[in-house]
Amino acid sequence: CHTRYCTYVSKHYVLPRLTVQPEEWLVAIQAIVDEQGIDLIIPCTAPVESSAYAHLRERLPKHVRVFAFDGEISDELDN
């Protein structure tokens, strides 16, 4: 993962595969957000996950922003 070596990244996580374990992926993301006090998520993943990140904001605390299209728009673009 190219972001692993970014100057601005202080920790690296390996998440469950979204396409195989969607609930475990969500729980892992929520735990990381809580543990690290994250307020902005910028997805740097394959298009297969872009829709999931777009819908993620619905399952996170209100102060957490996700740099992605809205869920409906992302679903349409990915189709």
XYZ file of C-alpha atoms in Angstrom:
79
model
C 0.000 0.000 0.000
C 1.590 3.259 -1.130
C 0.043 5.314 1.696
C 1.894 3.201 4.243
C 5.086 5.109 3.513
C 3.583 8.603 3.438
C 5.211 11.217 5.681
C 1.818 12.095 7.152
C 0.847 8.558 8.140
C 1.734 7.587 11.693
C 0.187 4.125 11.797
C -0.724 1.409 9.296
C -3.716 -0.931 9.593
C -4.639 -4.017 7.610
C -8.416 -4.174 7.288
C -10.622 -7.174 6.574
C -11.484 -7.476 2.873
C -14.606 -5.421 2.307
C -15.896 -7.723 -0.417
C -15.494 -10.801 1.818
C -16.125 -9.483 5.342
C -18.175 -6.272 5.097
C -19.351 -6.215 8.733
C -15.855 -6.888 10.073
C -14.528 -4.125 7.797
C -17.065 -1.666 9.196
C -16.301 -2.606 12.808
C -12.563 -2.200 12.141
C -13.040 1.242 10.563
C -15.246 2.378 13.444
C -12.673 1.157 15.988
C -9.816 2.956 14.224
C -11.828 6.194 14.028
C -12.566 5.968 17.743
C -9.067 4.882 18.820
C -7.217 7.494 16.753
C -9.718 10.362 17.106
C -10.060 10.611 13.333
C -12.213 13.386 11.909
C -11.434 13.009 8.191
C -11.186 9.871 6.049
C -9.667 10.148 2.586
C -10.107 6.834 0.761
C -7.107 5.699 -1.296
C -8.463 2.392 -2.483
C -9.697 0.585 -5.535
C -13.019 1.597 -7.090
C -14.686 -1.511 -5.689
C -14.567 0.132 -2.254
C -15.478 3.682 -3.253
C -19.194 3.109 -2.808
C -18.631 1.579 0.634
C -16.639 4.626 1.723
C -19.360 6.896 0.351
C -21.925 5.104 2.520
C -19.559 4.940 5.489
C -20.359 8.457 6.674
C -23.849 7.240 7.580
C -22.316 4.813 10.111
C -19.772 7.158 11.716
C -20.102 9.945 14.284
C -21.355 13.228 12.806
C -17.998 14.998 13.271
C -16.205 12.523 10.973
C -16.021 13.614 7.338
C -15.455 11.205 4.457
C -13.842 12.692 1.358
C -16.107 10.926 -1.151
C -19.242 11.453 -3.185
C -22.591 10.861 -1.491
C -23.641 7.208 -1.435
C -26.280 7.457 -4.156
C -23.984 9.335 -6.528
C -21.145 6.896 -5.913
C -23.445 3.919 -6.535
C -24.492 5.408 -9.861
C -20.935 6.222 -10.916
C -19.667 2.770 -9.977
C -22.456 1.046 -11.893
